[in-house]
Amino acid sequence: MRPAIFIISWMLLIGISACDSGSTFTRATGIAYEVIVVMDKAGWDSDAGEAIKSDLTSPLPYLLQEEPSMRYTYVRPDQFDGLFHYVRNILIVNINKDMYTKATLIPEYDKWARGQCIFYLNSPNYEKIELFLAEYPNIISRAFNDVEMNRTANFLRETYSPVVMEKVKDKFGISLNAPSDIVSFKEGDDCLWFSNDAPSGRMDLLVYSFPYTNRNQFSLDYLVAKRDQITKKMIPGAFPGSYMSTEKRVVDYQSIKFHGEYCGVLRGLWRMEGGDMMGGPFVSYARVDVPNQRVIVTEGFVYEPQKDKRNFIRRLEASLRTTLFPDEQADNRVETTVETAIEEPKKEEK
């Protein structure tokens, strides 16, 4: 088996092929962003086990309250049978000094149930697991996160808001599969604002565009300034003169590949200026629509005071990843620039 560096999008593409193979066996069970960890008790109680727990429960960044990336349930290998085999997310830790020379992470899809994802963390000993997780921080939680994001995006391609789809097609010529309960909207010159107007679990989307002139527009400062310009005009608060703005102290810029092209991603917190005590997380994707020489930004933001916001913002980000420009087709991939040490699964011999 040849070790190699793979991008998570490759892993997910393989997984979707398995999910779409037409198999009819049992659908995977379990809750999104929850993982069963299968590992011997000695390892679970060791420093390697602590490193795995720390990876899975690492805080999701840019939330007002600390929330773990994943939740886990521990199971000993001798307990791992029956209904456990049908859980959607499983991490199986194998220690064998005769089979493995270093720690690697190997994906497998639909082993016991349709829509299932299993990651095997293989290593000759516990110490190399610790080194592996130190070299690739949060690799396990990020891998499962992308799998879950892909599941949500695929669900939204089947069940989505026709209001959002129609409005963004008419105004921008693109498609966007938003959660079905997002139906309220407000229209500006080059902007659309959508919301589910929910008293609890409020989710909003922004879609706006501006002319593309040069690559300097894809920087944190430029995109934050453009965002603040749009939100000040489009999203007023309850008090006269109040409006939404970006919390400059808590915002980050990252680049990813989306449909093979450059995409700038902002993550951070928003707040209301001018009296309103409101705020929450947001994520935005900015891409160049080359034929029309414009930048199109799609953004999701959440307002859910005093409650968990993790899965709301993840659902909105999955929605952003369904965005298609006129010359693009859905390819069922979640793409990222984060490289992970993944060992290529062994192909079956024909």
Short mmCIF file of C-alpha atoms in Angstrom, two decimals:
data_model
loop_
_atom_site.label_atom_id
_atom_site.label_comp_id
_atom_site.label_asym_id
_atom_site.label_seq_id
_atom_site.Cartn_x
_atom_site.Cartn_y
_atom_site.Cartn_z
CA MET A 1 0.00 0.00 0.00
CA ARG A 2 1.58 3.25 -1.12
CA PRO A 3 1.31 6.18 1.34
CA ALA A 4 0.41 9.51 -0.19
CA ILE A 5 -0.86 12.98 0.58
CA PHE A 6 -4.48 13.45 -0.43
CA ILE A 7 -6.88 16.36 -0.19
CA ILE A 8 -10.08 15.69 1.70
CA SER A 9 -12.16 16.44 -1.40
CA TRP A 10 -10.64 13.31 -2.98
CA MET A 11 -11.81 11.23 -0.06
CA LEU A 12 -15.31 12.59 -0.29
CA LEU A 13 -15.53 12.04 -4.02
CA ILE A 14 -14.76 8.37 -3.48
CA GLY A 15 -17.37 8.23 -0.73
CA ILE A 16 -20.12 9.73 -2.85
CA SER A 17 -19.49 7.21 -5.60
CA ALA A 18 -20.16 4.48 -3.07
CA CYS A 19 -23.26 6.22 -1.73
CA ASP A 20 -24.73 6.56 -5.20
CA SER A 21 -24.05 2.99 -6.24
CA GLY A 22 -27.70 2.02 -5.89
CA SER A 23 -27.19 -0.30 -2.94
CA THR A 24 -30.33 -1.13 -1.00
CA PHE A 25 -28.97 -2.22 2.38
CA THR A 26 -29.73 -0.48 5.67
CA ARG A 27 -29.36 3.30 5.83
CA ALA A 28 -26.82 4.51 8.39
CA THR A 29 -28.18 5.68 11.72
CA GLY A 30 -27.01 8.22 14.25
CA ILE A 31 -26.86 11.97 14.74
CA ALA A 32 -24.88 14.40 12.61
CA TYR A 33 -21.43 15.28 13.97
CA GLU A 34 -21.39 12.35 16.38
CA VAL A 35 -18.75 9.60 16.16
CA ILE A 36 -18.31 6.14 17.66
CA VAL A 37 -14.67 5.48 18.56
CA VAL A 38 -13.60 1.83 18.60
CA MET A 39 -10.31 1.34 20.45
CA ASP A 40 -8.91 -1.01 23.08
CA LYS A 41 -9.26 0.20 26.67
CA ALA A 42 -5.52 0.52 27.29
CA GLY A 43 -5.17 2.81 24.29
CA TRP A 44 -8.24 4.84 25.17
CA ASP A 45 -6.81 5.52 28.62
CA SER A 46 -3.36 6.39 27.24
CA ASP A 47 -2.02 9.70 25.94
CA ALA A 48 -2.96 8.56 22.44
CA GLY A 49 -6.57 8.20 23.55
CA GLU A 50 -6.46 11.66 25.10
CA ALA A 51 -5.13 13.05 21.81
CA ILE A 52 -8.05 11.50 19.93
CA LYS A 53 -10.57 12.93 22.43
CA SER A 54 -8.92 16.34 22.15
CA ASP A 55 -9.09 16.21 18.34
CA LEU A 56 -12.78 15.29 18.26
CA THR A 57 -13.81 17.85 20.88
CA SER A 58 -11.65 20.70 19.62
CA PRO A 59 -13.72 23.91 19.71
CA LEU A 60 -15.29 25.00 16.46
CA PRO A 61 -13.79 28.46 15.80
CA TYR A 62 -15.67 31.75 15.54
CA LEU A 63 -18.65 30.99 17.73
CA LEU A 64 -19.76 33.16 20.64
CA GLN A 65 -19.75 30.21 23.03
CA GLU A 66 -17.30 27.31 22.93
CA GLU A 67 -18.81 24.28 21.20
CA PRO A 68 -17.00 21.01 20.37
CA SER A 69 -16.46 20.07 16.74
CA MET A 70 -17.80 16.55 17.31
CA ARG A 71 -19.36 14.44 20.02
CA TYR A 72 -18.14 10.90 20.59
CA THR A 73 -19.10 7.61 22.16
CA TYR A 74 -16.37 5.16 23.17
CA VAL A 75 -16.79 1.43 22.48
CA ARG A 76 -14.34 -1.41 23.14
CA PRO A 77 -13.67 -3.72 20.17
CA ASP A 78 -15.46 -6.63 21.90
CA GLN A 79 -18.55 -4.40 22.30
CA PHE A 80 -18.54 -3.24 18.71
CA ASP A 81 -21.27 -5.36 17.15
CA GLY A 82 -24.97 -5.32 16.40
CA LEU A 83 -26.48 -1.85 15.98
CA PHE A 84 -23.09 -0.17 16.37
CA HIS A 85 -22.22 -1.40 12.86
CA TYR A 86 -24.90 0.81 11.34
CA VAL A 87 -23.80 4.15 12.83
CA ARG A 88 -23.04 6.85 10.26
CA ASN A 89 -19.62 7.97 11.62
CA ILE A 90 -17.13 5.45 13.00
CA LEU A 91 -13.47 5.78 13.94
CA ILE A 92 -11.68 2.43 14.32
CA VAL A 93 -8.19 2.49 15.86
CA ASN A 94 -5.94 -0.43 14.95
CA ILE A 95 -2.57 -1.02 16.61
CA ASN A 96 -0.32 -3.61 14.98
CA LYS A 97 3.47 -3.29 14.79
CA ASP A 98 3.69 -6.10 12.22
CA MET A 99 1.26 -4.50 9.75
CA TYR A 100 1.97 -0.76 10.08
CA THR A 101 5.14 1.30 10.11
CA LYS A 102 3.54 4.68 10.81
CA ALA A 103 0.19 6.20 11.72
CA THR A 104 -2.21 6.76 8.83
CA LEU A 105 -5.88 7.54 8.35
CA ILE A 106 -7.83 5.47 5.80
CA PRO A 107 -11.43 6.14 4.73
CA GLU A 108 -14.04 3.53 3.89
CA TYR A 109 -17.64 4.15 2.88
CA ASP A 110 -20.85 2.11 3.13
CA LYS A 111 -19.21 -0.90 4.78
CA TRP A 112 -22.25 -1.95 6.83
CA ALA A 113 -24.82 0.72 5.98
CA ARG A 114 -25.68 3.10 3.17
CA GLY A 115 -24.38 6.63 3.80
CA GLN A 116 -21.82 5.44 6.35
CA CYS A 117 -18.28 6.78 6.75
CA ILE A 118 -15.56 4.89 8.59
CA PHE A 119 -12.06 6.17 9.22
CA TYR A 120 -9.38 3.67 10.25
CA LEU A 121 -6.55 5.14 12.32
CA ASN A 122 -3.81 2.54 11.89
CA SER A 123 -0.48 2.66 13.72
CA PRO A 124 2.31 0.37 14.94
CA ASN A 125 1.98 1.85 18.46
CA TYR A 126 0.25 4.52 20.51
CA GLU A 127 3.21 6.89 20.44
CA LYS A 128 3.01 7.33 16.66
CA ILE A 129 -0.67 8.19 16.94
CA GLU A 130 0.28 11.04 19.27
CA LEU A 131 2.91 12.28 16.81
CA PHE A 132 0.51 11.98 13.89
CA LEU A 133 -2.21 14.01 15.59
CA ALA A 134 0.32 16.61 16.68
CA GLU A 135 1.58 16.97 13.09
CA TYR A 136 -1.94 17.19 11.63
CA PRO A 137 -4.03 19.10 14.20
CA ASN A 138 -7.71 18.15 14.32
CA ILE A 139 -7.37 15.95 11.24
CA ILE A 140 -10.07 13.52 12.45
CA SER A 141 -12.69 16.10 13.31
CA ARG A 142 -12.02 18.05 10.11
CA ALA A 143 -12.37 14.91 8.01
CA PHE A 144 -15.69 13.95 9.61
CA ASN A 145 -16.83 17.57 9.40
CA ASP A 146 -16.34 17.61 5.64
CA VAL A 147 -18.20 14.30 5.31
CA GLU A 148 -21.14 15.73 7.25
CA MET A 149 -21.02 18.96 5.24
CA ASN A 150 -21.24 16.90 2.09
CA ARG A 151 -24.25 14.97 3.40
CA THR A 152 -26.06 18.22 4.18
CA ALA A 153 -25.25 19.72 0.78
CA ASN A 154 -26.63 16.63 -0.95
CA PHE A 155 -29.79 16.79 1.15
CA LEU A 156 -30.23 20.47 0.22
CA ARG A 157 -29.94 19.58 -3.46
CA GLU A 158 -33.12 17.54 -3.00
CA THR A 159 -35.02 19.68 -0.47
CA TYR A 160 -34.46 23.42 -0.74
CA SER A 161 -36.14 26.82 -0.71
CA PRO A 162 -37.71 27.54 -4.13
CA VAL A 163 -37.90 31.23 -3.16
CA VAL A 164 -34.12 31.52 -2.75
CA MET A 165 -33.45 29.48 -5.87
CA GLU A 166 -35.76 31.60 -8.03
CA LYS A 167 -34.54 34.95 -6.73
CA VAL A 168 -30.79 34.26 -7.08
CA LYS A 169 -31.32 32.83 -10.58
CA ASP A 170 -33.28 35.88 -11.68
CA LYS A 171 -30.86 38.42 -10.21
CA PHE A 172 -27.45 36.78 -10.55
CA GLY A 173 -27.92 33.85 -12.94
CA ILE A 174 -26.63 31.36 -10.37
CA SER A 175 -28.26 28.60 -8.32
CA LEU A 176 -28.18 28.19 -4.55
CA ASN A 177 -29.88 25.44 -2.54
CA ALA A 178 -30.90 27.06 0.74
CA PRO A 179 -32.69 25.39 3.67
CA SER A 180 -36.37 25.10 2.78
CA ASP A 181 -37.59 27.33 5.63
CA ILE A 182 -35.65 30.36 4.35
CA VAL A 183 -38.37 32.16 2.41
CA SER A 184 -38.39 35.84 3.52
CA PHE A 185 -36.32 38.21 1.40
CA LYS A 186 -35.28 41.79 0.77
CA GLU A 187 -33.78 42.99 -2.50
CA GLY A 188 -31.20 45.72 -3.11
CA ASP A 189 -29.36 46.94 -6.20
CA ASP A 190 -26.74 44.19 -6.23
CA CYS A 191 -27.81 42.24 -3.18
CA LEU A 192 -30.39 39.79 -1.88
CA TRP A 193 -31.04 39.13 1.82
CA PHE A 194 -32.97 36.01 2.84
CA SER A 195 -34.10 34.79 6.27
CA ASN A 196 -36.18 32.11 7.94
CA ASP A 197 -37.38 34.77 10.44
CA ALA A 198 -37.37 32.11 13.14
CA PRO A 199 -37.71 33.14 16.80
CA SER A 200 -35.21 30.40 17.63
CA GLY A 201 -32.48 29.18 15.33
CA ARG A 202 -32.56 32.18 13.02
CA MET A 203 -30.62 31.66 9.79
CA ASP A 204 -29.99 34.32 7.14
CA LEU A 205 -28.31 34.38 3.74
CA LEU A 206 -26.77 37.23 1.78
CA VAL A 207 -25.91 37.12 -1.91
CA TYR A 208 -24.25 40.13 -3.50
CA SER A 209 -21.91 41.05 -6.32
CA PHE A 210 -19.43 43.75 -7.29
CA PRO A 211 -17.17 44.31 -10.34
CA TYR A 212 -13.93 42.33 -10.40
CA THR A 213 -10.88 44.46 -11.11
CA ASN A 214 -7.83 42.70 -9.60
CA ARG A 215 -6.70 39.98 -7.23
CA ASN A 216 -6.20 42.48 -4.40
CA GLN A 217 -9.96 42.33 -3.89
CA PHE A 218 -9.41 38.87 -2.42
CA SER A 219 -7.94 39.93 0.90
CA LEU A 220 -9.32 40.03 4.40
CA ASP A 221 -9.41 43.83 4.61
CA TYR A 222 -11.07 44.33 1.23
CA LEU A 223 -13.74 41.65 1.70
CA VAL A 224 -14.54 42.81 5.24
CA ALA A 225 -14.88 46.41 4.02
CA LYS A 226 -17.16 45.29 1.19
CA ARG A 227 -19.20 43.19 3.58
CA ASP A 228 -19.65 46.11 5.98
CA GLN A 229 -20.71 48.34 3.10
CA ILE A 230 -23.43 45.87 2.09
CA THR A 231 -24.69 45.02 5.58
CA LYS A 232 -24.85 48.68 6.65
CA LYS A 233 -27.11 49.37 3.68
CA MET A 234 -29.16 46.16 3.74
CA ILE A 235 -29.46 45.02 7.37
CA PRO A 236 -30.71 47.68 9.82
CA GLY A 237 -31.20 47.05 13.52
CA ALA A 238 -34.17 47.72 15.76
CA PHE A 239 -32.90 51.15 16.82
CA PRO A 240 -32.66 54.20 14.55
CA GLY A 241 -29.24 54.29 12.87
CA SER A 242 -28.27 50.76 13.97
CA TYR A 243 -26.91 48.26 11.45
CA MET A 244 -24.90 45.07 11.09
CA SER A 245 -21.11 45.16 10.95
CA THR A 246 -18.17 42.75 11.18
CA GLU A 247 -16.43 42.21 14.50
CA LYS A 248 -12.91 43.08 13.29
CA ARG A 249 -11.20 41.38 16.23
CA VAL A 250 -12.76 38.00 15.39
CA VAL A 251 -12.54 37.37 11.66
CA ASP A 252 -10.29 35.19 9.51
CA TYR A 253 -9.56 34.76 5.81
CA GLN A 254 -8.84 31.43 4.11
CA SER A 255 -8.59 30.31 0.50
CA ILE A 256 -10.06 27.08 -0.80
CA LYS A 257 -10.60 25.47 -4.19
CA PHE A 258 -14.23 25.48 -5.26
CA HIS A 259 -15.08 23.80 -8.58
CA GLY A 260 -11.36 23.94 -9.23
CA GLU A 261 -11.21 27.73 -8.89
CA TYR A 262 -10.00 30.11 -6.20
CA CYS A 263 -12.52 30.96 -3.49
CA GLY A 264 -11.97 33.38 -0.60
CA VAL A 265 -13.65 32.40 2.66
CA LEU A 266 -14.33 34.75 5.57
CA ARG A 267 -15.28 33.32 8.96
CA GLY A 268 -15.96 35.35 12.04
CA LEU A 269 -18.49 37.18 14.15
CA TRP A 270 -20.99 39.91 13.29
CA ARG A 271 -22.55 42.47 15.60
CA MET A 272 -25.09 45.28 15.48
CA GLU A 273 -23.80 48.85 15.73
CA GLY A 274 -25.86 51.59 17.33
CA GLY A 275 -27.62 50.12 20.34
CA ASP A 276 -28.69 46.58 19.47
CA MET A 277 -27.08 43.92 21.66
CA MET A 278 -27.02 41.28 18.96
CA GLY A 279 -24.34 39.17 17.34
CA GLY A 280 -23.39 35.76 16.07
CA PRO A 281 -21.20 33.78 13.65
CA PHE A 282 -21.02 34.17 9.88
CA VAL A 283 -19.26 32.52 6.94
CA SER A 284 -18.95 33.91 3.41
CA TYR A 285 -17.61 32.58 0.10
CA ALA A 286 -16.31 34.97 -2.57
CA ARG A 287 -15.62 33.81 -6.14
CA VAL A 288 -14.99 35.41 -9.52
CA ASP A 289 -17.65 34.97 -12.18
CA VAL A 290 -15.14 35.21 -15.03
CA PRO A 291 -17.50 35.63 -18.03
CA ASN A 292 -19.22 38.55 -16.31
CA GLN A 293 -16.08 39.94 -14.62
CA ARG A 294 -17.73 40.21 -11.24
CA VAL A 295 -17.22 38.83 -7.75
CA ILE A 296 -20.18 36.97 -6.29
CA VAL A 297 -20.34 36.60 -2.53
CA THR A 298 -22.64 34.15 -0.77
CA GLU A 299 -22.88 34.39 3.01
CA GLY A 300 -24.71 32.75 5.86
CA PHE A 301 -25.09 34.14 9.37
CA VAL A 302 -26.84 32.94 12.52
CA TYR A 303 -28.59 34.53 15.48
CA GLU A 304 -29.33 32.17 18.36
CA PRO A 305 -28.59 33.86 21.70
CA GLN A 306 -27.50 31.72 24.64
CA LYS A 307 -27.84 28.49 22.64
CA ASP A 308 -25.59 26.32 20.48
CA LYS A 309 -25.00 27.70 17.01
CA ARG A 310 -22.60 25.09 15.67
CA ASN A 311 -24.96 23.09 13.48
CA PHE A 312 -26.87 26.14 12.23
CA ILE A 313 -23.73 27.75 10.78
CA ARG A 314 -22.62 24.40 9.38
CA ARG A 315 -25.97 23.97 7.65
CA LEU A 316 -25.64 27.39 6.07
CA GLU A 317 -22.07 26.71 4.94
CA ALA A 318 -23.25 23.48 3.33
CA SER A 319 -25.82 25.61 1.51
CA LEU A 320 -23.10 27.94 0.25
CA ARG A 321 -21.27 24.93 -1.16
CA THR A 322 -24.23 24.11 -3.41
CA THR A 323 -23.74 27.38 -5.31
CA LEU A 324 -23.37 26.87 -9.06
CA PHE A 325 -22.37 29.42 -11.68
CA PRO A 326 -23.97 29.01 -15.13
CA ASP A 327 -21.13 26.88 -16.54
CA GLU A 328 -20.81 24.62 -13.47
CA GLN A 329 -22.39 21.32 -12.54
CA ALA A 330 -22.85 19.73 -9.13
CA ASP A 331 -20.02 17.28 -8.53
CA ASN A 332 -20.89 16.25 -4.96
CA ARG A 333 -17.54 17.30 -3.58
CA VAL A 334 -16.55 19.27 -0.55
CA GLU A 335 -13.22 20.84 -1.35
CA THR A 336 -10.58 22.19 0.99
CA THR A 337 -6.96 23.31 0.84
CA VAL A 338 -6.19 21.39 4.04
CA GLU A 339 -3.90 18.49 3.16
CA THR A 340 -3.98 15.42 5.35
CA ALA A 341 -1.79 12.35 5.57
CA ILE A 342 -4.22 9.84 4.15
CA GLU A 343 -3.06 6.45 2.98
CA GLU A 344 -4.69 5.31 -0.24
CA PRO A 345 -7.19 2.49 0.35
CA LYS A 346 -6.14 -0.82 -1.14
CA LYS A 347 -8.06 -1.53 -4.34
CA GLU A 348 -9.70 -4.90 -4.75
CA GLU A 349 -7.89 -7.15 -7.17
CA LYS A 350 -9.93 -8.17 -10.20
#
